[in-house]
XYZ file of C-alpha atoms in Angstrom:
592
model
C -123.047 -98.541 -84.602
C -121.810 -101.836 -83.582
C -123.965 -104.318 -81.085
C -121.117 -103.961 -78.823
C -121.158 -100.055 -78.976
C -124.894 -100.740 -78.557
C -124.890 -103.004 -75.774
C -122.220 -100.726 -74.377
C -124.482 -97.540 -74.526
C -127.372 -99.110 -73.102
C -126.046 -100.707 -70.087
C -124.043 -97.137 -69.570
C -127.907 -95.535 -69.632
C -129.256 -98.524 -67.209
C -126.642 -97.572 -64.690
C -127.083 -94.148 -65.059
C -131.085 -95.061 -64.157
C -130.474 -96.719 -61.787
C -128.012 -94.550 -59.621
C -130.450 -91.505 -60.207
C -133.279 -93.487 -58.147
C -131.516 -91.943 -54.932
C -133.915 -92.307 -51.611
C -135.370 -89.650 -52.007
C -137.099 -90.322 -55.625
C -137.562 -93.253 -54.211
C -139.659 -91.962 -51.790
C -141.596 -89.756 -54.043
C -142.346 -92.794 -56.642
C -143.613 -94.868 -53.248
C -145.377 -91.785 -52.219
C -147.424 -91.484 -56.094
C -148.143 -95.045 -55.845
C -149.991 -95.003 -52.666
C -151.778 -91.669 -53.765
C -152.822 -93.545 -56.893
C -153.954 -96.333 -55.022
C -155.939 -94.669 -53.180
C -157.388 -92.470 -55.469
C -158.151 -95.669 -57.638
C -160.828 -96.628 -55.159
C -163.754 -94.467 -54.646
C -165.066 -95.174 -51.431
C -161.264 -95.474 -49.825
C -160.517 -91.705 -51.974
C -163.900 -89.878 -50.687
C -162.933 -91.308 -47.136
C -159.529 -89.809 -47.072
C -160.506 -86.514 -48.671
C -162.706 -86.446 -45.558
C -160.327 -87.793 -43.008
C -157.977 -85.284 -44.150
C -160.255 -82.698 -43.947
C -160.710 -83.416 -40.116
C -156.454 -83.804 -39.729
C -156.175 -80.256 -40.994
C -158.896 -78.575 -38.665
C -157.371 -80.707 -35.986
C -154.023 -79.696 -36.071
C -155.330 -76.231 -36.832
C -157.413 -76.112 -33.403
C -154.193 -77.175 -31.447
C -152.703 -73.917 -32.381
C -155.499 -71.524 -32.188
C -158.056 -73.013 -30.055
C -161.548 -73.030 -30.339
C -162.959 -69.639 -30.760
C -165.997 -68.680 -29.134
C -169.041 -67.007 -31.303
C -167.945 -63.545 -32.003
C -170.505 -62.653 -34.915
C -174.276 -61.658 -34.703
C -174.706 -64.435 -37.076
C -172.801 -67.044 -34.895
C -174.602 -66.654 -31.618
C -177.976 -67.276 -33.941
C -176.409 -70.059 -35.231
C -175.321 -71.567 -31.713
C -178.988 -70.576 -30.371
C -180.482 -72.599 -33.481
C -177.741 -76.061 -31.994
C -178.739 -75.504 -28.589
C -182.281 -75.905 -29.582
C -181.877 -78.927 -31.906
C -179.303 -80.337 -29.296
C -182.075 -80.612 -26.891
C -184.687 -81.908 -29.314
C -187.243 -78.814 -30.339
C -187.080 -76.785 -33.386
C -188.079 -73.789 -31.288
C -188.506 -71.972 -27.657
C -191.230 -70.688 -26.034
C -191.101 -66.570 -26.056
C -189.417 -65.279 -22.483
C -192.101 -63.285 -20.388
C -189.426 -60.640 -19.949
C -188.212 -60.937 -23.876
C -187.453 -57.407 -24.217
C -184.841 -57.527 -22.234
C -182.829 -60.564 -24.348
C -183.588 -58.889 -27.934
C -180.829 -58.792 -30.105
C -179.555 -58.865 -33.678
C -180.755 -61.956 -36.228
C -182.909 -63.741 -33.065
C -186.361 -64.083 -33.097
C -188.498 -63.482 -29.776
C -191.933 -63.518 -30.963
C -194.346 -65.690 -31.624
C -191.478 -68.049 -30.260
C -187.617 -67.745 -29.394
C -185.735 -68.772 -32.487
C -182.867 -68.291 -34.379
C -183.975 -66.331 -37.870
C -181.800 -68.707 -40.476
C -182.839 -71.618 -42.445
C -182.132 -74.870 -39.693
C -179.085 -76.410 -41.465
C -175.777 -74.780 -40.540
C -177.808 -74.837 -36.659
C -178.367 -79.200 -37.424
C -174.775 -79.361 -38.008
C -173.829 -77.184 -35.262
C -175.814 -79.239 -32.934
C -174.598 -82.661 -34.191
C -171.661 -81.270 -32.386
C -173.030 -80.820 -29.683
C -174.418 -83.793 -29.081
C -171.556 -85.940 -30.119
C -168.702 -83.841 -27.897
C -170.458 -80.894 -26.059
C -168.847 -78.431 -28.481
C -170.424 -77.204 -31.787
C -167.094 -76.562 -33.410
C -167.055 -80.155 -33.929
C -170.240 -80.099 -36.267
C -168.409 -77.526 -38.304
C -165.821 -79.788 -38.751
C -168.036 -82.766 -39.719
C -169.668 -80.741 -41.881
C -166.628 -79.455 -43.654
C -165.238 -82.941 -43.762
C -168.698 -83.974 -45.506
C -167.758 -81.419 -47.936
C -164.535 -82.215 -48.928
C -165.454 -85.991 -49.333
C -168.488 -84.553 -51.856
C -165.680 -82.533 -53.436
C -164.017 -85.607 -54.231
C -167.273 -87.658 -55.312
C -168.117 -84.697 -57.472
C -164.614 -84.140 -59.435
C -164.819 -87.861 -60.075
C -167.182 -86.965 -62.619
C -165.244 -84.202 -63.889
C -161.849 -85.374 -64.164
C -159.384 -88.378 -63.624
C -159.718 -90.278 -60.263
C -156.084 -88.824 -58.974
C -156.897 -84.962 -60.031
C -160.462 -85.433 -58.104
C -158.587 -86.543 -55.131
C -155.796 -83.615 -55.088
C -158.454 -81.159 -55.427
C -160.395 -82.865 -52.474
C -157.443 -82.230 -50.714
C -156.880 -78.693 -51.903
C -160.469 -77.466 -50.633
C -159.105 -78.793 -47.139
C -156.121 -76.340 -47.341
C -157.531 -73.102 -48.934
C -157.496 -70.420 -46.748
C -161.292 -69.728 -47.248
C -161.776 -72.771 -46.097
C -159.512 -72.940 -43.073
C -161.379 -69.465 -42.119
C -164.562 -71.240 -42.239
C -163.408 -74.053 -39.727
C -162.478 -71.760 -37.732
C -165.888 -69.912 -37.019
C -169.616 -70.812 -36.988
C -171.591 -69.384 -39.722
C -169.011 -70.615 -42.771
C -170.441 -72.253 -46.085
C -169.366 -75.573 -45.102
C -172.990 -76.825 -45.796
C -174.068 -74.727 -48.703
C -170.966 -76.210 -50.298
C -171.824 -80.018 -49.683
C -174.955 -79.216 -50.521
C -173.711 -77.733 -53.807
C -171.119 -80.302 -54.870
C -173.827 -83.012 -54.697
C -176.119 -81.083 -57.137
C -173.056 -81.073 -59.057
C -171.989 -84.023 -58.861
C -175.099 -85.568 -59.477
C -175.883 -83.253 -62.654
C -172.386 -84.148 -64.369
C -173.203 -88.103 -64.005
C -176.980 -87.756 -65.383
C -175.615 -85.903 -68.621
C -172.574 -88.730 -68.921
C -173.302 -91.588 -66.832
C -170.916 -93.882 -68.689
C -167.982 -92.292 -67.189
C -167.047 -93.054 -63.499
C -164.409 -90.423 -63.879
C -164.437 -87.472 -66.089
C -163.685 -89.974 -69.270
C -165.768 -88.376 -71.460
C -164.580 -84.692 -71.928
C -167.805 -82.901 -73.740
C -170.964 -83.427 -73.006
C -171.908 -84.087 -76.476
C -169.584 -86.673 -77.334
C -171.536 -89.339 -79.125
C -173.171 -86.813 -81.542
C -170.699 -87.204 -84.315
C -171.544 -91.256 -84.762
C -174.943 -92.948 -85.057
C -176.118 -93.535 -81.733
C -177.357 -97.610 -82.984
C -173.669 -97.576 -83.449
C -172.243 -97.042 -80.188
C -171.950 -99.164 -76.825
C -171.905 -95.956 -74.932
C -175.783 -95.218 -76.228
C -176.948 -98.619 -74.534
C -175.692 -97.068 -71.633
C -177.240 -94.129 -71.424
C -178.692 -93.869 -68.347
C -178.130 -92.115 -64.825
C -177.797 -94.168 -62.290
C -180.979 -94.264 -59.912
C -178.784 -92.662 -57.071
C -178.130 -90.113 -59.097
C -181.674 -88.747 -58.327
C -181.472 -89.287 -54.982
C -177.910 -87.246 -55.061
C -179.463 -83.971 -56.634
C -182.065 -84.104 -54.768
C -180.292 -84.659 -51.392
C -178.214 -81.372 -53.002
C -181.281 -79.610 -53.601
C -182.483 -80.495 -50.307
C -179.590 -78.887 -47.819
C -179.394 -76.081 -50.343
C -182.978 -74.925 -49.389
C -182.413 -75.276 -45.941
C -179.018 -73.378 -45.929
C -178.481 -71.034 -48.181
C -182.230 -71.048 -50.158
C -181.650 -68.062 -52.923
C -178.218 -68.761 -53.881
C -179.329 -72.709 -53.530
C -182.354 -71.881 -55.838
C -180.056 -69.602 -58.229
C -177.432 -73.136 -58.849
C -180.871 -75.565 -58.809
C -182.104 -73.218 -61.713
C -178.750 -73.419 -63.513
C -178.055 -76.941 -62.762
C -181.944 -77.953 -64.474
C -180.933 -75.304 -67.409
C -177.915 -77.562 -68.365
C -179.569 -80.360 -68.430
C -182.243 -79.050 -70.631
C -179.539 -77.372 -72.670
C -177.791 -80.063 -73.020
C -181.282 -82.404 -73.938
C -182.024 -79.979 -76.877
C -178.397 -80.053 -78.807
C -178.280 -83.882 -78.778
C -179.519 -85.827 -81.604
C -182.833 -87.198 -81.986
C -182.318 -90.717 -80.649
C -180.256 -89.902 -77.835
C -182.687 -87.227 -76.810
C -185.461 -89.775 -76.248
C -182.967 -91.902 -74.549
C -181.695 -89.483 -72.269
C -185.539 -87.649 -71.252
C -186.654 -91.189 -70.871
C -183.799 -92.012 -68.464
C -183.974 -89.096 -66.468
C -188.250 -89.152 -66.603
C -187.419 -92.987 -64.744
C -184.229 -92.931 -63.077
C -183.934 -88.885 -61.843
C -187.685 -86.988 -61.201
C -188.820 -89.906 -58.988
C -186.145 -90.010 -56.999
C -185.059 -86.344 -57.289
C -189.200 -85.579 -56.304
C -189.422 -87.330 -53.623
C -186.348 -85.839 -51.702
C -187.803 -82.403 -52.314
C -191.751 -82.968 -51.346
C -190.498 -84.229 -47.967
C -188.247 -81.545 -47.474
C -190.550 -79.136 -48.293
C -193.217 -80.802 -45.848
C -190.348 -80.335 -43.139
C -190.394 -76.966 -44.218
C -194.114 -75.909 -44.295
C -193.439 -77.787 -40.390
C -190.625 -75.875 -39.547
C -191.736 -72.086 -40.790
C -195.229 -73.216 -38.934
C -193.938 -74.054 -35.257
C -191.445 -71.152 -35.440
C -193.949 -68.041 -36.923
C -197.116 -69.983 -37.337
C -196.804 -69.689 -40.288
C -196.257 -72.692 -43.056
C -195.682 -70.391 -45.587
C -193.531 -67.658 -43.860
C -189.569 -68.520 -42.707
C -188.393 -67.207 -39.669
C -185.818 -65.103 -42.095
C -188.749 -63.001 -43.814
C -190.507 -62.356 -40.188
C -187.511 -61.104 -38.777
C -186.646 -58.743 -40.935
C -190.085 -57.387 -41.495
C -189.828 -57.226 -37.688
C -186.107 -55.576 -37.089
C -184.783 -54.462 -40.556
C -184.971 -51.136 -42.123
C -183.894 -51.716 -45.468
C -184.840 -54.637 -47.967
C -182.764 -57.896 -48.553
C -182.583 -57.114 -52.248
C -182.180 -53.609 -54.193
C -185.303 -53.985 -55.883
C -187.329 -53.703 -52.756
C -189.024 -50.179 -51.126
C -187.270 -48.836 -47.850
C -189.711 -50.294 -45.006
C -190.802 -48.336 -42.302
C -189.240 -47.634 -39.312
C -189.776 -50.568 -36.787
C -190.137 -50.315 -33.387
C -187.040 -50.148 -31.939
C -186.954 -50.727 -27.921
C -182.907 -50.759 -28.048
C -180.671 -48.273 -29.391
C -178.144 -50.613 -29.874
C -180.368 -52.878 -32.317
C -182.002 -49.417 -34.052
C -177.908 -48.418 -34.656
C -177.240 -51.908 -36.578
C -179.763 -51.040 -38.373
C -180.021 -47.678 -39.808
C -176.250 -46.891 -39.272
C -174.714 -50.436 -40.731
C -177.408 -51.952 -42.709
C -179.268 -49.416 -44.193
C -176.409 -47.694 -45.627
C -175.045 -50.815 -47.663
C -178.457 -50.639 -49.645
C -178.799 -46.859 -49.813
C -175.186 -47.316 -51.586
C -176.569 -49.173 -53.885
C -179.418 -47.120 -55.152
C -179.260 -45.488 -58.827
C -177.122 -46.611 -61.925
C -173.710 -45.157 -60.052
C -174.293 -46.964 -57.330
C -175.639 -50.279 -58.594
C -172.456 -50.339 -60.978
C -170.172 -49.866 -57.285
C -171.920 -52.077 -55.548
C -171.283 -55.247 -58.461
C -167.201 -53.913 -58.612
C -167.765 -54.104 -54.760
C -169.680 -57.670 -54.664
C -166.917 -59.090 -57.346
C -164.302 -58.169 -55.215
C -165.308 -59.461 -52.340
C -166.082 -63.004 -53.982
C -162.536 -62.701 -55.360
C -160.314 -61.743 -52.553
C -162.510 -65.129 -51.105
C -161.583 -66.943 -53.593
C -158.440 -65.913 -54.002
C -156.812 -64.697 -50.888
C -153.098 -65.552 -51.929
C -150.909 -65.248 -54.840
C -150.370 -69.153 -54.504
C -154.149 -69.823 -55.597
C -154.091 -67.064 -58.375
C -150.892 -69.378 -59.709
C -152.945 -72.206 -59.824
C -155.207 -70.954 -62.337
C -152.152 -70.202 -64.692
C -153.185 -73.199 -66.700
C -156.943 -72.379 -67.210
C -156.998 -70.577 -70.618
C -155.069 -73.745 -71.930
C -158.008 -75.733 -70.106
C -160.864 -73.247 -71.598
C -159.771 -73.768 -75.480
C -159.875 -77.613 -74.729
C -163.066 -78.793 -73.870
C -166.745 -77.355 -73.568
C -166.918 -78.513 -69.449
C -164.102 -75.952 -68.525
C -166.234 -72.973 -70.164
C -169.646 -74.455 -69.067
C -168.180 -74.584 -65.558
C -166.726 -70.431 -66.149
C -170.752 -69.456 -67.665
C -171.961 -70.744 -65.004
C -169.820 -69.427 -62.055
C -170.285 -66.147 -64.289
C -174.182 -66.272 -64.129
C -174.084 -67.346 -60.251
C -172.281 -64.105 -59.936
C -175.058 -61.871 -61.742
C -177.758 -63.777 -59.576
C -176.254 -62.514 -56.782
C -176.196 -58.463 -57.999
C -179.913 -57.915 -56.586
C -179.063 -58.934 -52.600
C -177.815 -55.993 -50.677
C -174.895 -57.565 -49.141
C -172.422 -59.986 -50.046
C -169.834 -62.349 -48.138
C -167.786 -64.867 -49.392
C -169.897 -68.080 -48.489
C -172.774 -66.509 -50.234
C -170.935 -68.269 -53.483
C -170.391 -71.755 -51.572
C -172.872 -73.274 -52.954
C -171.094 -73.199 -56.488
C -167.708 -73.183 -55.423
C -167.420 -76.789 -56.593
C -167.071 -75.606 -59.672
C -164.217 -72.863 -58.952
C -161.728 -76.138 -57.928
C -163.009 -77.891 -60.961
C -161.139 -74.942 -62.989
C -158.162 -75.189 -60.564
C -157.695 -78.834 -60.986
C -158.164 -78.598 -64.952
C -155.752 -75.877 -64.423
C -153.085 -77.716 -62.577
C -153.730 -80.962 -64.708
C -152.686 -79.129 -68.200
C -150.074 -77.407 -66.682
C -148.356 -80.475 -65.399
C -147.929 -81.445 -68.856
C -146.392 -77.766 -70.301
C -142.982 -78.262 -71.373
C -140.413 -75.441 -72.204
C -137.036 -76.386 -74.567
C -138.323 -80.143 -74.051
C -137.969 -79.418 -70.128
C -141.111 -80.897 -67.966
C -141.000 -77.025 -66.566
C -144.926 -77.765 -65.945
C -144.216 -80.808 -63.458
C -141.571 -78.935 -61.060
C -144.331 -75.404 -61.337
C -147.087 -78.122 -60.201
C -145.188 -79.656 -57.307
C -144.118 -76.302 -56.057
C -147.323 -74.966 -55.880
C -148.681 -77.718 -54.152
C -145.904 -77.388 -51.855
C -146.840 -73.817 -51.085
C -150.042 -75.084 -50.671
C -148.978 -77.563 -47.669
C -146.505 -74.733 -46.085
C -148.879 -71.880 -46.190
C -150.384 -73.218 -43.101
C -147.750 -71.977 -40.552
C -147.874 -67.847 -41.915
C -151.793 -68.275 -42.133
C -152.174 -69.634 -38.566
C -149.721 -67.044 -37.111
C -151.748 -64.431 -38.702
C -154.871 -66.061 -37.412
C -153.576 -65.517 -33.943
C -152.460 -61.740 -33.921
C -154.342 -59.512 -32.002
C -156.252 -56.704 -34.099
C -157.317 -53.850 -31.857
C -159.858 -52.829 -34.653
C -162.079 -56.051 -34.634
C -164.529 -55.453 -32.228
C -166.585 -58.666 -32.494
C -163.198 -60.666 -32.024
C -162.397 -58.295 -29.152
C -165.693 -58.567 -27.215
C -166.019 -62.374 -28.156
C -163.056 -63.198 -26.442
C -164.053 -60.578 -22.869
C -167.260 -61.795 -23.367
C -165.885 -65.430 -23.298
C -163.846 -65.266 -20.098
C -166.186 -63.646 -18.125
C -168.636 -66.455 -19.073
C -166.151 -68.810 -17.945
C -165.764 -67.562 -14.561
C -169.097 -67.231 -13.672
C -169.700 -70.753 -15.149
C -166.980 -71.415 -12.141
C -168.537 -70.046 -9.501
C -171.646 -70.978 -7.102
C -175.558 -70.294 -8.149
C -177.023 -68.759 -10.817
C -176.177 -65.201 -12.735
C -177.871 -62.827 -14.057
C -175.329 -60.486 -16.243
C -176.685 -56.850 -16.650
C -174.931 -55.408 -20.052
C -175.187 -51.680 -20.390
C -173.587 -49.713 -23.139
C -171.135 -46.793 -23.326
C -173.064 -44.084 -25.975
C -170.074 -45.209 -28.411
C -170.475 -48.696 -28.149
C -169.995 -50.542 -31.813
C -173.049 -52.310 -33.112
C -170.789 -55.708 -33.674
C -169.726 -55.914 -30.401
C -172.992 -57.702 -29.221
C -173.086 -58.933 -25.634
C -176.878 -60.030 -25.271
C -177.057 -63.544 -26.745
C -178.292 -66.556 -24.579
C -179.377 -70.246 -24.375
C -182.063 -72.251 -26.040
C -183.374 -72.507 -22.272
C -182.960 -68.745 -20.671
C -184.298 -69.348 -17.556
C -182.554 -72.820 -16.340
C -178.799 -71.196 -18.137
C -176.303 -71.025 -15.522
C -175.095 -67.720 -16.874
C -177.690 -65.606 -18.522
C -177.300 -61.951 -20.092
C -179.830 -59.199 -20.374
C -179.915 -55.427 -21.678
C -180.533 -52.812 -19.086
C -183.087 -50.839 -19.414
C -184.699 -47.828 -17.763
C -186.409 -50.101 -15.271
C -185.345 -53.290 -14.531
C -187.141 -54.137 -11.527
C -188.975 -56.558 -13.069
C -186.057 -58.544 -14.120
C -184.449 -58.104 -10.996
C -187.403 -59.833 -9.132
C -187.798 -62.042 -11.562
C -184.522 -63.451 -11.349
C -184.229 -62.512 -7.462
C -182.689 -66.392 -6.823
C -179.668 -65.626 -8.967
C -176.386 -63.230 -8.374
C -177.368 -60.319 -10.459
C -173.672 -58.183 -12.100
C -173.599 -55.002 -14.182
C -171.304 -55.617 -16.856
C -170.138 -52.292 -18.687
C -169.409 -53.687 -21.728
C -166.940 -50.657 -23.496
C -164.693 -50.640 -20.615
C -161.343 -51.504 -21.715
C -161.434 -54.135 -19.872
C -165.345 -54.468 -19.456
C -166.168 -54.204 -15.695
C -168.133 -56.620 -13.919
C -169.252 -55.459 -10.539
C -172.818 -56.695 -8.697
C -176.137 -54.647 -9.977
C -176.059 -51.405 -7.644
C -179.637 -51.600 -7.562
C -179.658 -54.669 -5.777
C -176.464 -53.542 -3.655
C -178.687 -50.668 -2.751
C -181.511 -52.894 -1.452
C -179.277 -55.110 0.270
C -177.971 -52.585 2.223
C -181.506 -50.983 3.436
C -182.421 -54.967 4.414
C -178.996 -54.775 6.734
C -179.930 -51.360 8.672
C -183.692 -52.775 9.412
């Protein structure tokens, strides 16, 4: 070929560049250098993983609202805020307490909320900032998506840890737990620091994911490396796991435990298969730069603790989770334990939860049949939570390619594995039960997406168009899930009463004087359809609500300042009318 043919056919390709940058790839390549940049910086990356975090639940809450408890597990949750909110970590007991009993709240020796005190601190930094504890779930999920992105920086490159950052924000798991009050926002952030933090002590020379085994350096003599006179975890890496460690035990403390035990097991696992030399240097680092730090973030929350348990039961060594249910429940939490029995029940309502809902989830369970049901059971409720659409099931098309690549990818799958046969022995299982670990699930969908990016099919990028679409699903999804989100399902009672319960709240709020709301129940009524849930402060609430009983004359002089209503809860809709009772004794006053 001549150097005019030459110069010819390369000027001919130029053009033909050039004229394919049309405005639109121009605005993608603008678009990728900004996301680069960004993800290029750490602190400006975990920011906007966060910021983002708060634009989705944002725009989310301008279309749906924000939903009022509807869950036993909520109201405890908003009674645990409402207490922190106004600076005690528990209530006096109520001299008429029998008459506010209900599911997951303690009333003796004080009136408490029975769950660990961090998804109730979060709830009630809400509060305090805005008047509404929504807000603290969005903080808190915010919190967790910026640890997300601090933790996949250790995993992978800088620009996959942001896009999965970004991809927590938007899966539907997560959009369901902004959207209520007892999600596993915090289990999660406490999770991805433990994480995080483990994945740095075992490689600290790489800011990013740059070494991709754990074990690199054992192939060369470790004198003969650079990377060996860097051996060491940084000293905030101590304080990181045991921050981790820290909001585990006071969210989610068994399934926390279960991913402290694994997380220490890799380390030690991965301390006995390196060589010699780099064994010393490693147990030395971690002996000065980790246990110190790492110790001394644990003894102090364990002092809070022994402090908390102790105002709330008396109790340093008992929780408010193990009193309650020796109090209330009439099965075990796990299916080793013996049937308890009966408590005394003063509700029918609360003896119904019990022996109708609970009790029958571990009598399921019982016997080799039954255990093998309940695991098929437990695994598919932790994957339809994990995978609630066929656009994150896609994203994992590219994980076998990612497990025959590197040892983190399968260390990351043992361990989600072995989180999941921790969990067999508890009774029940939801899908936040796993947040604790879940950091590791979008590590495998980001190693996932990354090596499928790069699949090519008759010398076609087919893996770069499969990647963009998905993560264009991933953005559009949005509009079907929050329509669906907003449909009214006659079947979901504790969305159903929430929402009764709700308004009528919000009228009486309205109106003059106190209330006193009587609730009495129709001989059907569903045990998640719970009415009875009040205040940190019962007796100064504008609004309060109380069982009926067979007597309630002592309530009704107790609370003879207020306007006392009978609300009958089952009515479709419930009917609020005043307390006949008190009707009745205003009328004899009038013909006196």
């Amino acid at each position: 070929m001549s150097d005019k043919t030459f110069q010819a056919t390369d000027y001919s390709s130029l053009m033909t560049h050039r004229t394919s940058l049309t405005p639109r790839s121009s605005l993608l390549r603008g678009a990728k250098r900004v996301f680069l940049r960004i993800a290029n910086q750490p602190v400006l990356a975990i920011s906007f993983a966060g910021l983002f975090s708060l634009l989705v639940n944002g725009s989310m809450a301008l279309v749906l609202g924000v939903p009022p408890p509807a869950v036993h597990d909520e109201y405890s949750y908003w009674l645990a805020a409402d207490t922190f909110a106004h600076g005690r970590l528990t209530n006096p007991p109520h001299p008429l307490w029998i008459h506010f009993e209900s599911m997951h709240v303690l009333q003796q020796p004080t009136y408490a909320s029975k769950y660990p005190p961090g998804q109730g601190m979060a709830l009630a930094l809400g509060q305090l900032l805005t008047g509404r504890p929504i807000v603290g779930v969005w903080l808190s999920s915010a919190l967790a998506c910026a640890a997300i992105c601090w933790m996949l920086r250790a995993w992978v490159r800088p620009r996959w840890a942001l896009l999965g950052s970004l991809l927590v924000s938007l899966h539907p798991l997560m959009v369901d737990w902004n959207h209520n009050y007892w999600g596993g926002s915090v289990a999660l952030l406490g999770g991805t620091l433990v994480l995080g933090a483990v994945r740095r002590i075992l490689t600290p020379q790489c800011s990013g994911g740059m070494l991709s085994r754990p074990f690199a350096m054992n192939s060369m003599p470790i004198r003969e490396t650079e990377a060996a006179k860097a051996w060491h975890p940084a000293y905030f890496d101590g304080l990181w796991l045991g921050l981790g460690m820290a909001i585990l035990a006071n969210s989610r403390p068994y399934e926390g435990m279960i991913l402290s035990v694994l997380a220490v097991t890799t380390m030690l696992a991965t301390i006995w298969f390196s060589r010699d030399a780099q064994r010393s240097v490693l147990l030395g680092s971690i002996f000065r730069r980790v246990i110190p730090q790492a110790g001394l973030i644990l003894a102090l929350t364990m002092g809070f603790m022994a402090y908390y348990n102790w105002r709330v039961t008396g109790n340093a060594l008992r929780m408010p989770y193990s009193l309650y249910q020796e109090t209330y429940s009439a099965s075990p939490s796990f299916l080793w334990g013996k049937p308890r029995p009966l408590p005394e029940y003063r509700h029918e309502e609360i003896r119904n939860f019990w022996l109708t809902f609970e009790l029958p989830i571990y009598e399921g369970q019982q016997g080799l049949a039954g255990w093998l049901k309940g695991a098929l059971w437990k695994a598919g409720v932790l994957f339809y939570a994990a995978f609630p659409s066929l656009l994150v099931l896609l994203s994992l098309v590219g994980l076998p390619a990612a497990l025959s690549r590197g040892i983190w990818p399968r260390v990351a799958l043992l361990l989600l594995f072995l989180f999941y046969v921790a969990l067999l022995p508890v009774v029940g299982m939801i899908g936040h039960y796993a947040a604790p670990i879940a950091g590791l699930f979008f590590y495998l969908m980001v190693e996932s997406l990354r090596l499928l990016r790069i699949w090519r099919w008759s010398g076609m990028r087919v893996g770069l168009w499969a990647v963009r679409l998905l993560l264009l699903g991933w953005c559009l999804w949005l509009i079907p899930k929050g329509i669906a989100m907003t449909r009214f399902d006659p079947a979901d009672d504790c969305r159903n009463q929430s929402k009764e319960r709700a308004a009528i709240l919000s009228r009486l709020r309205n109106e003059p004087g106190g209330h006193l709301v009587i609730v009495r129940y129709s001989p059907e009524h569903s045990v998640h359809a719970e009415w009875v849930y009040n205040e940190a402060d019962i007796d100064n609430a504008k609004v309060i609500f109380a069982r009926e009983m067979k007597d309630n004359r002592r309530l009704q002089e107790y609370f003879n300042d207020r306007h006392i209503w009978l609300v009958e809860a089952d009515e479709v809709p419930p009917r609020v009318t005043p307390y006949p009772e008190v009707r009745d004794q205003k009328s004899e006053v009038g013909g006196n």
